[in-house]
GROMACS .gro file of C-alpha atoms in nm:
model
  227
    1VAL     CA    1   7.641   8.895   7.543
    2VAL     CA    2   7.832   8.754   7.837
    3VAL     CA    3   7.990   9.035   8.019
    4GLY     CA    4   8.247   8.996   8.290
    5VAL     CA    5   8.188   9.268   8.569
    6PRO     CA    6   8.314   9.353   8.879
    7VAL     CA    7   8.201   9.290   9.191
    8ASP     CA    8   8.476   9.414   9.484
    9SER     CA    9   8.552   9.758   9.370
   10PRO     CA   10   8.290  10.002   9.487
   11PRO     CA   11   8.202  10.227   9.303
   12PHE     CA   12   8.245  10.063   8.995
   13GLY     CA   13   8.104   9.712   9.074
   14TYR     CA   14   8.010   9.553   9.411
   15VAL     CA   15   7.702   9.378   9.549
   16ASP     CA   16   7.385   9.544   9.621
   17GLU     CA   17   7.140   9.504   9.949
   18ASN     CA   18   6.945   9.278   9.726
   19GLY     CA   19   7.212   9.096   9.617
   20GLU     CA   20   7.260   9.217   9.274
   21PRO     CA   21   7.550   9.347   9.095
   22ALA     CA   22   7.549   9.761   9.121
   23GLY     CA   23   7.789  10.009   8.950
   24PHE     CA   24   7.956  10.204   8.717
   25ASP     CA   25   8.066   9.886   8.503
   26ILE     CA   26   7.752   9.695   8.563
   27ASP     CA   27   7.548  10.036   8.406
   28LEU     CA   28   7.825  10.003   8.094
   29ALA     CA   29   7.782   9.706   8.093
   30LYS     CA   30   7.399   9.680   8.057
   31LEU     CA   31   7.391   9.978   7.807
   32LEU     CA   32   7.671   9.778   7.600
   33ALA     CA   33   7.399   9.514   7.564
   34GLU     CA   34   7.147   9.780   7.504
   35GLN     CA   35   7.285   9.928   7.214
   36LEU     CA   36   7.374   9.570   7.066
   37GLY     CA   37   7.049   9.497   7.087
   38VAL     CA   38   7.091   9.143   7.240
   39GLU     CA   39   7.026   9.041   7.642
   40ILE     CA   40   7.290   9.040   7.897
   41GLU     CA   41   7.467   8.758   8.123
   42MET     CA   42   7.674   8.906   8.383
   43VAL     CA   43   7.949   8.730   8.521
   44PRO     CA   44   8.108   8.893   8.856
   45MET     CA   45   8.466   8.793   8.910
   46THR     CA   46   8.758   8.927   9.066
   47SER     CA   47   9.048   9.130   8.896
   48ILE     CA   48   9.255   8.838   8.886
   49ASN     CA   49   9.071   8.680   8.647
   50ARG     CA   50   8.969   8.895   8.411
   51ILE     CA   51   9.217   8.789   8.119
   52PRO     CA   52   9.130   8.377   8.203
   53TYR     CA   53   8.798   8.427   8.158
   54LEU     CA   54   8.861   8.598   7.787
   55LEU     CA   55   9.098   8.346   7.714
   56THR     CA   56   8.901   8.038   7.791
   57ASN     CA   57   8.586   8.199   7.642
   58LYS     CA   58   8.394   8.218   7.976
   59VAL     CA   59   8.341   8.557   7.899
   60ASP     CA   60   8.262   8.784   7.573
   61VAL     CA   61   8.378   9.080   7.700
   62GLN     CA   62   8.490   9.263   8.029
   63VAL     CA   63   8.393   9.512   8.172
   64ASN     CA   64   8.568   9.549   8.454
   65LEU     CA   65   8.795   9.846   8.535
   66PHE     CA   66   9.072   9.753   8.297
   67GLY     CA   67   9.392   9.873   8.285
   68ALA     CA   68   9.587   9.872   7.946
   69THR     CA   69   9.948   9.762   7.968
   70PRO     CA   70  10.196   9.645   7.732
   71GLU     CA   71  10.200   9.316   7.913
   72ARG     CA   72   9.820   9.250   7.903
   73ALA     CA   73   9.819   9.336   7.530
   74LYS     CA   74  10.045   9.071   7.454
   75GLN     CA   75   9.699   8.829   7.554
   76ILE     CA   76   9.411   9.042   7.481
   77ALA     CA   77   9.313   9.351   7.328
   78PHE     CA   78   9.143   9.690   7.466
   79THR     CA   79   8.928   9.982   7.362
   80SER     CA   80   8.986  10.306   7.416
   81PRO     CA   81   8.962  10.459   7.772
   82TYR     CA   82   8.568  10.489   7.893
   83SER     CA   83   8.700  10.661   8.193
   84GLY     CA   84   9.014  10.787   8.386
   85LEU     CA   85   9.097  10.761   8.752
   86ILE     CA   86   9.423  10.811   8.966
   87ILE     CA   87   9.602  10.531   9.103
   88GLY     CA   88   9.838  10.587   9.415
   89VAL     CA   89   9.932  10.491   9.769
   90TYR     CA   90   9.741  10.571  10.069
   91GLY     CA   91   9.785  10.545  10.387
   92PRO     CA   92   9.697  10.716  10.755
   93LYS     CA   93   9.783  11.077  10.837
   94ASP     CA   94  10.070  10.980  11.101
   95ILE     CA   95  10.268  10.739  10.855
   96PRO     CA   96  10.569  10.994  10.722
   97VAL     CA   97  10.551  10.874  10.368
   98ASP     CA   98  10.521  11.091  10.047
   99SER     CA   99  10.734  10.937   9.774
  100PRO     CA  100  10.851  10.563   9.640
  101GLU     CA  101  11.204  10.663   9.779
  102ASN     CA  102  11.109  10.732  10.169
  103VAL     CA  103  10.892  10.399  10.208
  104GLY     CA  104  11.114  10.253  10.383
  105ASP     CA  105  10.981   9.920  10.651
  106TYR     CA  106  10.661  10.000  10.588
  107THR     CA  107  10.440   9.732  10.407
  108ILE     CA  108  10.182   9.781  10.088
  109GLY     CA  109   9.897   9.628  10.050
  110VAL     CA  110   9.779   9.549   9.720
  111GLY     CA  111   9.551   9.325   9.479
  112ARG     CA  112   9.712   9.110   9.296
  113GLY     CA  113   9.766   9.091   8.959
  114THR     CA  114   9.596   9.447   8.953
  115THR     CA  115   9.723   9.781   8.755
  116MET     CA  116   9.831   9.883   9.095
  117ASP     CA  117  10.047   9.580   9.164
  118LEU     CA  118  10.205   9.557   8.844
  119THR     CA  119  10.249   9.974   8.905
  120LEU     CA  120  10.388   9.943   9.264
  121SER     CA  121  10.647   9.626   9.138
  122GLU     CA  122  10.834   9.918   8.901
  123MET     CA  123  10.840  10.154   9.199
  124VAL     CA  124  10.952   9.972   9.544
  125PRO     CA  125  11.116   9.711   9.656
  126ASP     CA  126  10.923   9.361   9.638
  127SER     CA  127  10.984   9.291  10.015
  128ASN     CA  128  10.764   9.627  10.091
  129ILE     CA  129  10.447   9.440   9.885
  130VAL     CA  130  10.192   9.271  10.037
  131ARG     CA  131   9.964   9.121   9.784
  132TYR     CA  132   9.623   8.978   9.845
  133GLU     CA  133   9.362   8.824   9.611
  134ASP     CA  134   9.095   9.100   9.563
  135GLU     CA  135   9.035   9.487   9.653
  136ALA     CA  136   8.817   9.372   9.970
  137THR     CA  137   9.055   9.194  10.118
  138THR     CA  138   9.319   9.431  10.053
  139MET     CA  139   9.106   9.697  10.205
  140ALA     CA  140   9.008   9.475  10.521
  141ALA     CA  141   9.395   9.451  10.582
  142VAL     CA  142   9.490   9.760  10.546
  143PHE     CA  143   9.228   9.888  10.777
  144THR     CA  144   9.321   9.592  11.046
  145GLY     CA  145   9.676   9.740  11.038
  146GLN     CA  146   9.796   9.406  10.837
  147SER     CA  147   9.936   9.638  10.605
  148ASP     CA  148  10.035   9.959  10.655
  149LEU     CA  149   9.949  10.125  10.299
  150TRP     CA  150   9.705  10.078  10.035
  151ALA     CA  151   9.798  10.053   9.675
  152ALA     CA  152   9.473  10.167   9.508
  153VAL     CA  153   9.242  10.390   9.323
  154ASN     CA  154   9.117  10.710   9.444
  155MET     CA  155   8.795  10.604   9.419
  156HIS     CA  156   8.812  10.314   9.605
  157VAL     CA  157   8.978  10.524   9.869
  158ILE     CA  158   8.709  10.750   9.895
  159SER     CA  159   8.453  10.464   9.928
  160ALA     CA  160   8.618  10.347  10.199
  161ASN     CA  161   8.700  10.613  10.380
  162LYS     CA  162   8.319  10.658  10.408
  163GLN     CA  163   8.300  10.314  10.524
  164ASN     CA  164   8.549  10.405  10.810
  165PRO     CA  165   8.487  10.776  10.903
  166ASP     CA  166   8.724  10.747  11.236
  167ASN     CA  167   9.049  10.563  11.031
  168GLN     CA  168   9.067  10.821  10.719
  169LEU     CA  169   9.335  10.724  10.483
  170GLU     CA  170   9.487  10.986  10.237
  171LEU     CA  171   9.707  11.016   9.924
  172LYS     CA  172  10.096  10.935   9.982
  173PHE     CA  173  10.194  10.969   9.662
  174VAL     CA  174  10.054  10.951   9.272
  175MET     CA  175  10.181  10.619   9.107
  176ARG     CA  176  10.023  10.693   8.768
  177ARG     CA  177   9.675  10.774   8.552
  178ALA     CA  178   9.439  10.506   8.528
  179PRO     CA  179   9.254  10.490   8.256
  180ALA     CA  180   9.003  10.225   8.190
  181SER     CA  181   8.934  10.055   7.892
  182ILE     CA  182   8.724   9.749   7.774
  183GLY     CA  183   8.853   9.422   7.728
  184LEU     CA  184   8.856   9.183   7.434
  185ARG     CA  185   8.987   8.840   7.289
  186GLN     CA  186   9.253   8.943   7.038
  187GLY     CA  187   9.164   8.847   6.627
  188ASP     CA  188   8.834   8.985   6.621
  189PRO     CA  189   8.831   9.328   6.428
  190ASP     CA  190   8.483   9.378   6.329
  191TRP     CA  191   8.402   9.298   6.744
  192MET     CA  192   8.679   9.561   6.853
  193ARG     CA  193   8.535   9.818   6.601
  194TRP     CA  194   8.199   9.786   6.701
  195LEU     CA  195   8.313   9.845   7.080
  196GLU     CA  196   8.526  10.168   6.980
  197THR     CA  197   8.243  10.304   6.818
  198PHE     CA  198   8.057  10.232   7.141
  199VAL     CA  199   8.315  10.396   7.347
  200TYR     CA  200   8.328  10.714   7.105
  201TYR     CA  201   7.948  10.750   7.082
  202ASN     CA  202   7.872  10.739   7.460
  203LYS     CA  203   8.162  11.024   7.504
  204ILE     CA  204   7.984  11.222   7.231
  205ASN     CA  205   7.646  11.162   7.364
  206GLY     CA  206   7.691  11.247   7.735
  207ASN     CA  207   7.553  10.861   7.832
  208LEU     CA  208   7.944  10.861   7.982
  209GLN     CA  209   7.928  11.191   8.143
  210LYS     CA  210   7.596  11.103   8.294
  211LEU     CA  211   7.758  10.790   8.479
  212HIS     CA  212   8.091  10.972   8.578
  213ARG     CA  213   7.834  11.190   8.760
  214LYS     CA  214   7.622  10.971   8.914
  215TRP     CA  215   7.875  10.695   9.057
  216LEU     CA  216   8.213  10.927   9.110
  217ASN     CA  217   8.061  11.301   9.138
  218GLU     CA  218   8.302  11.402   8.900
  219ASP     CA  219   8.297  11.495   8.515
  220LEU     CA  220   8.429  11.291   8.235
  221GLN     CA  221   8.805  11.365   8.172
  222LYS     CA  222   8.814  11.560   7.856
  223ASP     CA  223   9.214  11.482   7.787
  224LEU     CA  224   9.133  11.036   7.785
  225PRO     CA  225   9.368  10.919   7.553
  226SER     CA  226   9.263  10.703   7.228
  227PHE     CA  227   9.419  10.427   7.072
   0.00000   0.00000   0.00000
């Protein structure tokens, strides 16, 4: 099975000190192949390539911190979520922003085409948004002052704050919950059913809980939605 995985979204996906993919989604992808009973080929990619790689048959499935939206569902299919995070706008303590209405002239960096980008575009004027090609570039822009604020998943910010202990970011306002689903091509009900069973089975047997404790240091949400 050929699986698209993230490499720019720690702790879900990153490149470790040995140059190998590591993280929550990488472990989940390996578990998927193990329970499917096949070898795995992981294809590292950034968020902007997730849908094109599915539609052009370059990967069979995306285990890639994928947020389901009605717009994306016009092109691909999603399983029920396997994890649930919060997406929000973060920034230094001295920036007095606590809602979309008082962003003012501050700029907000965001990864192009991500769930954060789609959500932010509905909340603040486009003139406030600075789009970057991936999460690593967006994070660097915020910490070097090229953007004032960062629209991100909470775990990205926790990881970034660990790397920048003298320049901590705090939550300014919550945009919404961000469940993560597995993405696949439309029109294959047997494959969808297997993946749905995979998510369900690993919720009830405790494997998803173990991954949440290992990588996120938190428990699996009990109220994750099902499709």
